[in-house]
Short mmCIF file of C-alpha atoms and ligand atoms in Angstrom, two decimals:
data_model
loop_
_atom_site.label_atom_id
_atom_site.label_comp_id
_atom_site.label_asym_id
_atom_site.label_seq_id
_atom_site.Cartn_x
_atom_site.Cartn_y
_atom_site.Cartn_z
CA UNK X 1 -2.28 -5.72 -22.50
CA UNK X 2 0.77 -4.41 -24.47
CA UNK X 3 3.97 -3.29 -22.79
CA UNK X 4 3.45 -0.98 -19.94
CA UNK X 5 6.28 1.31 -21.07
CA UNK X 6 6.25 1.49 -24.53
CA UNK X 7 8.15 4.50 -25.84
CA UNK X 8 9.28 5.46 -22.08
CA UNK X 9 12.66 6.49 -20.62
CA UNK X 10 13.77 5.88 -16.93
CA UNK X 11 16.64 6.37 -15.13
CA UNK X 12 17.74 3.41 -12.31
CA UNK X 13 20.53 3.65 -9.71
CA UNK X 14 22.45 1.28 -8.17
CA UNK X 15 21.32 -0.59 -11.55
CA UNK X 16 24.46 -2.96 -11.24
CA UNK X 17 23.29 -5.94 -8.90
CA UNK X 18 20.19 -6.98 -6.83
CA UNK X 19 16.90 -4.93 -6.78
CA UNK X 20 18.35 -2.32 -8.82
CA UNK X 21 19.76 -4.66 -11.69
CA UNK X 22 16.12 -6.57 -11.44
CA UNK X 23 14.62 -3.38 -11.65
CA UNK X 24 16.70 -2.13 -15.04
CA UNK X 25 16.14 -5.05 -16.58
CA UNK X 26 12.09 -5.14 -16.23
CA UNK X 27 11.54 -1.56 -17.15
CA UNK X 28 13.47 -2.27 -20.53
CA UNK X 29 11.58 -5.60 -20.87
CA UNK X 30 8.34 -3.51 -20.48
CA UNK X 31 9.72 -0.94 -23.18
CA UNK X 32 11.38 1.11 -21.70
CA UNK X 33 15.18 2.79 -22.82
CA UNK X 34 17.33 2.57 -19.36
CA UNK X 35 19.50 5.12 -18.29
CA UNK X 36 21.55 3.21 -15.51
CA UNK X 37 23.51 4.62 -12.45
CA UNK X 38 26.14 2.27 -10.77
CA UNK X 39 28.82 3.16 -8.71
CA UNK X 40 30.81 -0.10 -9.99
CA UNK X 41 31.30 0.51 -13.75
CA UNK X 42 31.99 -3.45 -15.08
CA UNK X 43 28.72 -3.99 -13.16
CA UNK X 44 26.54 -1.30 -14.27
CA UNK X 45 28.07 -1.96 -18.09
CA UNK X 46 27.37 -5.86 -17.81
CA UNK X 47 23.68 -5.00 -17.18
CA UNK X 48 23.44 -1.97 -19.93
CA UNK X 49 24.92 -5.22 -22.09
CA UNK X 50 22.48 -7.48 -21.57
CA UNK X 51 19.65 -4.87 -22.36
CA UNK X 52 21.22 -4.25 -25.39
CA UNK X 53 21.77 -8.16 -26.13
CA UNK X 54 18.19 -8.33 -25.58
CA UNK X 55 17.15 -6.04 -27.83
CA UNK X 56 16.49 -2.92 -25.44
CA UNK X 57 17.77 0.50 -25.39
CA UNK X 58 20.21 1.35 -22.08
CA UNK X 59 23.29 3.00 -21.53
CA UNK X 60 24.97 3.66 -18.12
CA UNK X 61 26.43 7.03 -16.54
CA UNK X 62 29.00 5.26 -13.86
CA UNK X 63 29.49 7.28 -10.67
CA UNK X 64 28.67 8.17 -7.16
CA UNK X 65 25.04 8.99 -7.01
CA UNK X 66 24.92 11.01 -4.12
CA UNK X 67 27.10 13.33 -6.14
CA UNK X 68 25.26 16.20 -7.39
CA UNK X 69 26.77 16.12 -10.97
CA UNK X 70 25.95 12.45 -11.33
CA UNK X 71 22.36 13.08 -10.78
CA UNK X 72 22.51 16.03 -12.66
CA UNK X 73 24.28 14.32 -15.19
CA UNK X 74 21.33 10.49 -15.32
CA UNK X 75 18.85 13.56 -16.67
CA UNK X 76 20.79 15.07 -19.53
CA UNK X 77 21.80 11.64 -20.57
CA UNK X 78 18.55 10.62 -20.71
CA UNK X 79 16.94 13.66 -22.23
CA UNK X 80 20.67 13.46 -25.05
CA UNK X 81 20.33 10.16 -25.46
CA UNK X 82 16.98 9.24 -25.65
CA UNK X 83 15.20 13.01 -25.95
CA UNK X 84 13.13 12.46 -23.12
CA UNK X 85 12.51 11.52 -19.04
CA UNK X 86 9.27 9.38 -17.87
CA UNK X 87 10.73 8.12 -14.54
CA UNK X 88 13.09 7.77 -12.18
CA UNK X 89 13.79 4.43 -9.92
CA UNK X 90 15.97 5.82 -7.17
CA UNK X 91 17.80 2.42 -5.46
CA UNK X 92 21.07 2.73 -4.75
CA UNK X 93 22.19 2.15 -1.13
CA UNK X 94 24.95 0.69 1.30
CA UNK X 95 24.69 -0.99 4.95
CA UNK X 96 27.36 -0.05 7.71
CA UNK X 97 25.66 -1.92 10.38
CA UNK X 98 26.67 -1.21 14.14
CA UNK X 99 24.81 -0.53 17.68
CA UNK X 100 24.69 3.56 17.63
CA UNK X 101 27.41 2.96 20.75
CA UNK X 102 29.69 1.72 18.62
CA UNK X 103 29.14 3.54 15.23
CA UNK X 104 31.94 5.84 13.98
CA UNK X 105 30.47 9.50 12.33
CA UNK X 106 32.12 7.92 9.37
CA UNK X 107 29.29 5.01 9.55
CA UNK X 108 26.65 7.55 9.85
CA UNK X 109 27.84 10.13 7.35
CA UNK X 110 28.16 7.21 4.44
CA UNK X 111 25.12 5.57 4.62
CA UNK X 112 22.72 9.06 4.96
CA UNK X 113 24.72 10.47 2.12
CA UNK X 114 24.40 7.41 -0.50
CA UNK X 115 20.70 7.10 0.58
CA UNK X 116 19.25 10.49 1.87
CA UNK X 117 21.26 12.76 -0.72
CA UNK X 118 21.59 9.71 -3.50
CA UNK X 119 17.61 10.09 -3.45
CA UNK X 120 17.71 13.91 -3.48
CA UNK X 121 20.48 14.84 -6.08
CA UNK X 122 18.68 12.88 -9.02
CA UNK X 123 14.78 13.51 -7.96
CA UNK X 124 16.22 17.39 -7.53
CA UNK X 125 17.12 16.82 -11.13
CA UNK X 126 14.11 15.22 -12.78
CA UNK X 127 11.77 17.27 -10.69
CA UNK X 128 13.54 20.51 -12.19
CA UNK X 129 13.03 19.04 -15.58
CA UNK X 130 9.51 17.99 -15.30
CA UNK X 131 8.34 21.06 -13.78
CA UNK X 132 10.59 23.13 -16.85
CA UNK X 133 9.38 20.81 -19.33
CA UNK X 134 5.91 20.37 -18.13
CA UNK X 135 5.96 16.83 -18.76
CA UNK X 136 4.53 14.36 -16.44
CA UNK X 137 6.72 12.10 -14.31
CA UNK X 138 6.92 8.75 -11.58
CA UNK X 139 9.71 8.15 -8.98
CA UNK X 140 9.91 5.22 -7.18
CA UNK X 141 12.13 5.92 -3.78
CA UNK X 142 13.37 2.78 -2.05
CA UNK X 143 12.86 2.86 1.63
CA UNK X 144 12.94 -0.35 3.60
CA UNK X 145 11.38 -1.70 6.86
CA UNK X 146 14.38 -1.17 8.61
CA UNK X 147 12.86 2.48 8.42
CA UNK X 148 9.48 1.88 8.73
CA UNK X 149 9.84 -0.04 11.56
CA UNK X 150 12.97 0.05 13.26
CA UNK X 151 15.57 -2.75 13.07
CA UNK X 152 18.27 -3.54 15.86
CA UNK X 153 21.89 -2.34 14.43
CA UNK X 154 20.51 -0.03 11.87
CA UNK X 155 20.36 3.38 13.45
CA UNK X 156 22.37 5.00 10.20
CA UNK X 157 20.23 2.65 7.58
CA UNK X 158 16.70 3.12 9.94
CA UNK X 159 17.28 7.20 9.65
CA UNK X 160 18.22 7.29 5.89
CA UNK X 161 15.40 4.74 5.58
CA UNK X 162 12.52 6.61 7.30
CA UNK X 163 13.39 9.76 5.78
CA UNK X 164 12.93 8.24 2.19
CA UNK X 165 9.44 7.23 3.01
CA UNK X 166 8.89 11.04 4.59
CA UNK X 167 11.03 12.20 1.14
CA UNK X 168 8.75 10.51 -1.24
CA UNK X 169 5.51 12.15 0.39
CA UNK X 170 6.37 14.99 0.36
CA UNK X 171 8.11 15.27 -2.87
CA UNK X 172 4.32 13.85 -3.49
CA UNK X 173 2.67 17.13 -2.72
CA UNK X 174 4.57 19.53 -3.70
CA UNK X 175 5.23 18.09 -7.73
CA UNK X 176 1.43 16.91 -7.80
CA UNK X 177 0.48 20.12 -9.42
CA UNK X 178 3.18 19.00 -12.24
CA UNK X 179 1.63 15.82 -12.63
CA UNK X 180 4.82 14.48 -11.39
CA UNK X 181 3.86 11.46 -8.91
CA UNK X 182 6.39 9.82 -6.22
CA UNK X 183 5.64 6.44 -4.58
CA UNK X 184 7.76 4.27 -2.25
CA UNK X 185 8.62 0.84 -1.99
CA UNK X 186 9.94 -1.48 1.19
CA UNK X 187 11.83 -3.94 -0.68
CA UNK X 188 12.78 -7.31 0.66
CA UNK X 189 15.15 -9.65 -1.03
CA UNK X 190 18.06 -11.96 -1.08
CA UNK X 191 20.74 -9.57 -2.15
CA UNK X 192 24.50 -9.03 -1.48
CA UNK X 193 22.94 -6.58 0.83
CA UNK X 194 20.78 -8.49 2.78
CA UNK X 195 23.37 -11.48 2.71
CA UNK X 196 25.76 -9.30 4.89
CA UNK X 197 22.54 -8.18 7.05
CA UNK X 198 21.19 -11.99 7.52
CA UNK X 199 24.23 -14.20 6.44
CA UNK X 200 23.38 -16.82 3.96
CA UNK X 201 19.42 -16.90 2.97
CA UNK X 202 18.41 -20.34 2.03
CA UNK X 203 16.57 -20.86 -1.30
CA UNK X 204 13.21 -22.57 -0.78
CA UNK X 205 11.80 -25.52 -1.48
CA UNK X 206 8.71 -24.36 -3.61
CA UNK X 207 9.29 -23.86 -7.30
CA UNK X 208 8.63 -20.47 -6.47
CA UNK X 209 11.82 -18.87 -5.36
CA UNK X 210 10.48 -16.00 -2.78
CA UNK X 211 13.10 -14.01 -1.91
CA UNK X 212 14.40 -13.97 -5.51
CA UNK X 213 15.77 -10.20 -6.22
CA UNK X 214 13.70 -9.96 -9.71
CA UNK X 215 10.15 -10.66 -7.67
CA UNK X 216 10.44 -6.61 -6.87
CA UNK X 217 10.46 -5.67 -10.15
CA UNK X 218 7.30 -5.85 -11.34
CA UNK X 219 5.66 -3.65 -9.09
CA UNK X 220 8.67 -1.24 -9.77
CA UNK X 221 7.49 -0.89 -13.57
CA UNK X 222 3.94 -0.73 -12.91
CA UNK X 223 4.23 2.48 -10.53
CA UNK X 224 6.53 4.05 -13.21
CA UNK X 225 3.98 3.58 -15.88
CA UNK X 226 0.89 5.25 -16.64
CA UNK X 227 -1.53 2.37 -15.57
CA UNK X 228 -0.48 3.56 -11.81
CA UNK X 229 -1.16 7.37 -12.93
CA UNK X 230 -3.81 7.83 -9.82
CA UNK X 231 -1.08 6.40 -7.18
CA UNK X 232 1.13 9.11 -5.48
CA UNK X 233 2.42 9.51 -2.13
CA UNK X 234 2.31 5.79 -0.58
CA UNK X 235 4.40 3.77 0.91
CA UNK X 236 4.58 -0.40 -0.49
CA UNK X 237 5.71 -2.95 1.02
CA UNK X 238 7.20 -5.79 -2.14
CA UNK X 239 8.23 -9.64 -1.49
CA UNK X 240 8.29 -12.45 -3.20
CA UNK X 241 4.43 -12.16 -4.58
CA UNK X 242 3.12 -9.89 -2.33
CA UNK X 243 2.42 -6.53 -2.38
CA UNK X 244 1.42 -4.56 1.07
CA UNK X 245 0.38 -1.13 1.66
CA UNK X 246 1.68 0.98 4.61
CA UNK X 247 -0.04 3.34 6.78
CA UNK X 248 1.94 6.45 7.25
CA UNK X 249 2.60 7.22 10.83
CA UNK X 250 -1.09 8.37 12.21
CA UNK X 251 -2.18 9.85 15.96
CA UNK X 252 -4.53 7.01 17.25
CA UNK X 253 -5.19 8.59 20.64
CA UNK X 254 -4.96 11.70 22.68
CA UNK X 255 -4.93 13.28 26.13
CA UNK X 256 -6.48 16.97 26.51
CA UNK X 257 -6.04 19.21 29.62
CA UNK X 258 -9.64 21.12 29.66
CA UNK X 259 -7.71 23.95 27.47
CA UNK X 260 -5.15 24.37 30.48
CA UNK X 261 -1.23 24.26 29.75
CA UNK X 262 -0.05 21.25 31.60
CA UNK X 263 1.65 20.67 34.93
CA UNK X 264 4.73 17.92 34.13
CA UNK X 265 3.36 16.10 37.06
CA UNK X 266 0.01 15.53 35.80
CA UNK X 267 1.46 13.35 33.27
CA UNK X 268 2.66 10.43 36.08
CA UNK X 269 -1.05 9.45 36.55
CA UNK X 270 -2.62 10.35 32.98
CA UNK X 271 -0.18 9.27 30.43
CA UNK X 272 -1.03 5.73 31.17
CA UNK X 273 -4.65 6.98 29.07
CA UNK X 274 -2.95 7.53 25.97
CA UNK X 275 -1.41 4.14 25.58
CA UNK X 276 -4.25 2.41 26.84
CA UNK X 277 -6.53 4.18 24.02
CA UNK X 278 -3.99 3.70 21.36
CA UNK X 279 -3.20 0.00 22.36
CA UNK X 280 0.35 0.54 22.55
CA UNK X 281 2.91 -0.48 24.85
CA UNK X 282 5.12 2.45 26.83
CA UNK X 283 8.28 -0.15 26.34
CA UNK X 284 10.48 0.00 23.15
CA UNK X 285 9.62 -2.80 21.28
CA UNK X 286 11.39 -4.94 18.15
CA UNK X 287 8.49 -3.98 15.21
CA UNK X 288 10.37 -6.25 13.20
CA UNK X 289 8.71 -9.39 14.83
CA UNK X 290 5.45 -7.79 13.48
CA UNK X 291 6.74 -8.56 9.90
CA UNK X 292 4.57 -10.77 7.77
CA UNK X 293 7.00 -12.39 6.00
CA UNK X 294 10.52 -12.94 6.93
CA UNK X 295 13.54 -14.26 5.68
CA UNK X 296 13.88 -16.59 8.83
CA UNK X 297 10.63 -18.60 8.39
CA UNK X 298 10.01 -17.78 5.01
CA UNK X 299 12.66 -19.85 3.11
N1 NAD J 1 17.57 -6.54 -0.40
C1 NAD J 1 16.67 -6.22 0.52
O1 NAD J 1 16.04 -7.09 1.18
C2 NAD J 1 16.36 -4.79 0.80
C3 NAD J 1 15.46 -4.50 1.84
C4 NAD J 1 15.12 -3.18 2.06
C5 NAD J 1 15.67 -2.18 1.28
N2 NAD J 1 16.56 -2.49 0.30
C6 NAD J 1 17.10 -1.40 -0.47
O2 NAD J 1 17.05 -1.73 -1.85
C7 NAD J 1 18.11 -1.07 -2.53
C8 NAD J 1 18.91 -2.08 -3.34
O3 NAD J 1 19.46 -3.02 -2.42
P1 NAD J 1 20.06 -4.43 -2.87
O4 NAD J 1 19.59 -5.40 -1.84
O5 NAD J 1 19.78 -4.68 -4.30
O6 NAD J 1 21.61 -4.16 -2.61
P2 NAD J 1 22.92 -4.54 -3.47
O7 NAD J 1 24.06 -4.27 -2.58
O8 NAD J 1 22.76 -5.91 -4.03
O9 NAD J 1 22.87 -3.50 -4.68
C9 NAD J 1 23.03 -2.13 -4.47
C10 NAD J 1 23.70 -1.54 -5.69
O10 NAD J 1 23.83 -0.12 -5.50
C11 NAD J 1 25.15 0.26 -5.89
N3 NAD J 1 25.55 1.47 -5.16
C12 NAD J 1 25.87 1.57 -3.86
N4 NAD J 1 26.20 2.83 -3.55
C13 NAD J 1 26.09 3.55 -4.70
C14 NAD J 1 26.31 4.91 -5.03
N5 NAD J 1 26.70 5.80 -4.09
N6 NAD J 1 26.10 5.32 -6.29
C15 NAD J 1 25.70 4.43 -7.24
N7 NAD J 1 25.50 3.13 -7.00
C16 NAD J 1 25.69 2.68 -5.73
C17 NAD J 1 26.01 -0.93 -5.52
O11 NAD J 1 27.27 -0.92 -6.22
C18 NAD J 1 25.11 -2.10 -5.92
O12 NAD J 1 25.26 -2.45 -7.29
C19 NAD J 1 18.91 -0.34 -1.47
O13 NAD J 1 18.49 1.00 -1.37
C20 NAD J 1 18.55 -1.09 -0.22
O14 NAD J 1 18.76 -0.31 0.94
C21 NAD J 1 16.93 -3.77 0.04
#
């Protein structure tokens, strides 16, 4: 098979380092030109560099992409530079990790606005354009288990997290009719990121280096590329060389009243049914201990 995004433009933030510099990277190898977002301009340039060095076709737009203008400004760049948009790899994101108790509304505000309205200011702007243009288009939103699942310390991250995943289905629905599709991916690497989450991840002993940052990738491409064209609306799970699929949050049991409103007190002796039928515990519980593979025992 022949490159999987031959003649193709995309658009990657937070293309500087980690996922989102793996990302860049693989798209151009696959064909693609690059328009790159980083908020650290050396960074972003030293990847658009080492397109170009390679042969590929990238240039960056530096800035602060939960900033309207700079998501406004990834699509005209990429329909000036390169007359045209085929997808859009939205990755940029922050930590501020802290127990809700002790996080500041500075905490909260920084980390919803880089993620939450970093993913809405540029897939408002391609969206616009593809439904204009009547062209079809892929996004690829990065959510992350801390979302999915709930991790310890993450309320800020968890939120912004979750409400990518709920962002990317819905954007899902409403641009099918465009032929505009919008997947989302659970990443899990060894980044800067992840070294500030986890401390120090150990490389492995296999020749195989699991948590490498690049194994993301190539799951990243295929989604933007036609091959993936019946895909829209799910949720991925992407590690070393595995791929998962999620199941979006679904009702697996219920409690009915004989079509009578109920009395509050009537719930002390039948709620018990509904977590018995869905298998569930009534006790908040870690969900990240359900994880198949994690950086602790997965070196
Ligand atoms: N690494 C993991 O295991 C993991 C797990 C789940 C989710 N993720 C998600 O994957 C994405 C990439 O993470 P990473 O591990 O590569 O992190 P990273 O810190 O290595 O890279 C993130 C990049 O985004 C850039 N950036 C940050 N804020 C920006 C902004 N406002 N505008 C433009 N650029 C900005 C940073 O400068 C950096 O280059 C993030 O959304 C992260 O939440 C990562």
């Amino acid at each position: 098979m022949g490159l999987l995004l031959a003649d193709k433009v995309a658009i990657v933030t937070g293309a500087g380092r980690g996922l989102g510099r793996g990302e860049a990277l693989e798209l151009a190898r696959q064909g693609a030109a690059v328009v790159l977002n980083e908020y650290e301009e050396p960074t972003g340039q030293a990847v658009v560099d080492e397109i170009t060095a390679a042969g590929g076709q990238a240039v960056l737009v530096a800035g602060d992409v939960s900033e309207v203008e700079v998501g406004d400004r990834l699509v005209e760049t990429a329909l000036r530079e390169f007359g045209q948009l085929d997808a859009l790899v939205n990755n940029a994101g922050i930590l501020r990790d802290r127990t809700v108790v002790k996080m500041t509304p500075e905490e909260w505000d920084a980390v919803i606005k880089v993620h939450l309205r970093g993913h809405y200011t540029t897939t408002h702007a391609a969206c616009g354009h593809w439904k204009d243009s009547k062209r079809p288009g892929a996004i690829v939103h990065t959510a992350s288990t801390s979302g999915i699942l709930g991790n310890f310390g993450q309320a800020n991250y968890g939120a912004a997290k979750a409400g990518i995943a709920a962002f990317s289905t819905i954007v899902a629905q409403e641009m099918a009719k465009y032929g505009v599709r919008s997947n989302a991916i659970a990443p899990a690497a060894r980044t800067a990121m992840t070294e500030s989450a986890y401390g120090q991840i150990p490389l492995g002993d296999s020749d195989f280096d699991f948590w490498h940052p690049d194994n993301v990738a190539p799951f990243v491409a295929f989604l933007c590329s036609e091959e993936a064209a019946h895909i829209s609306g799910k949720v991925f799970g992407v590690q070393g060389d595995t791929v998962e699929i999620y199941q979006p949050f679904t009702s697996v049991a219920v409690i009915e009243n004989d079509g009578k409103r109920w009395e509050s007190s009537q719930f002390v002796e039948r709620v018990g049914e509904l977590f018995e039928a869905g298998g569930i515990v009534p006790q908040a519980e870690f969900m990240m201990t359900k994880l198949r593979y994690t950086m602790a025992d997965r070196g």
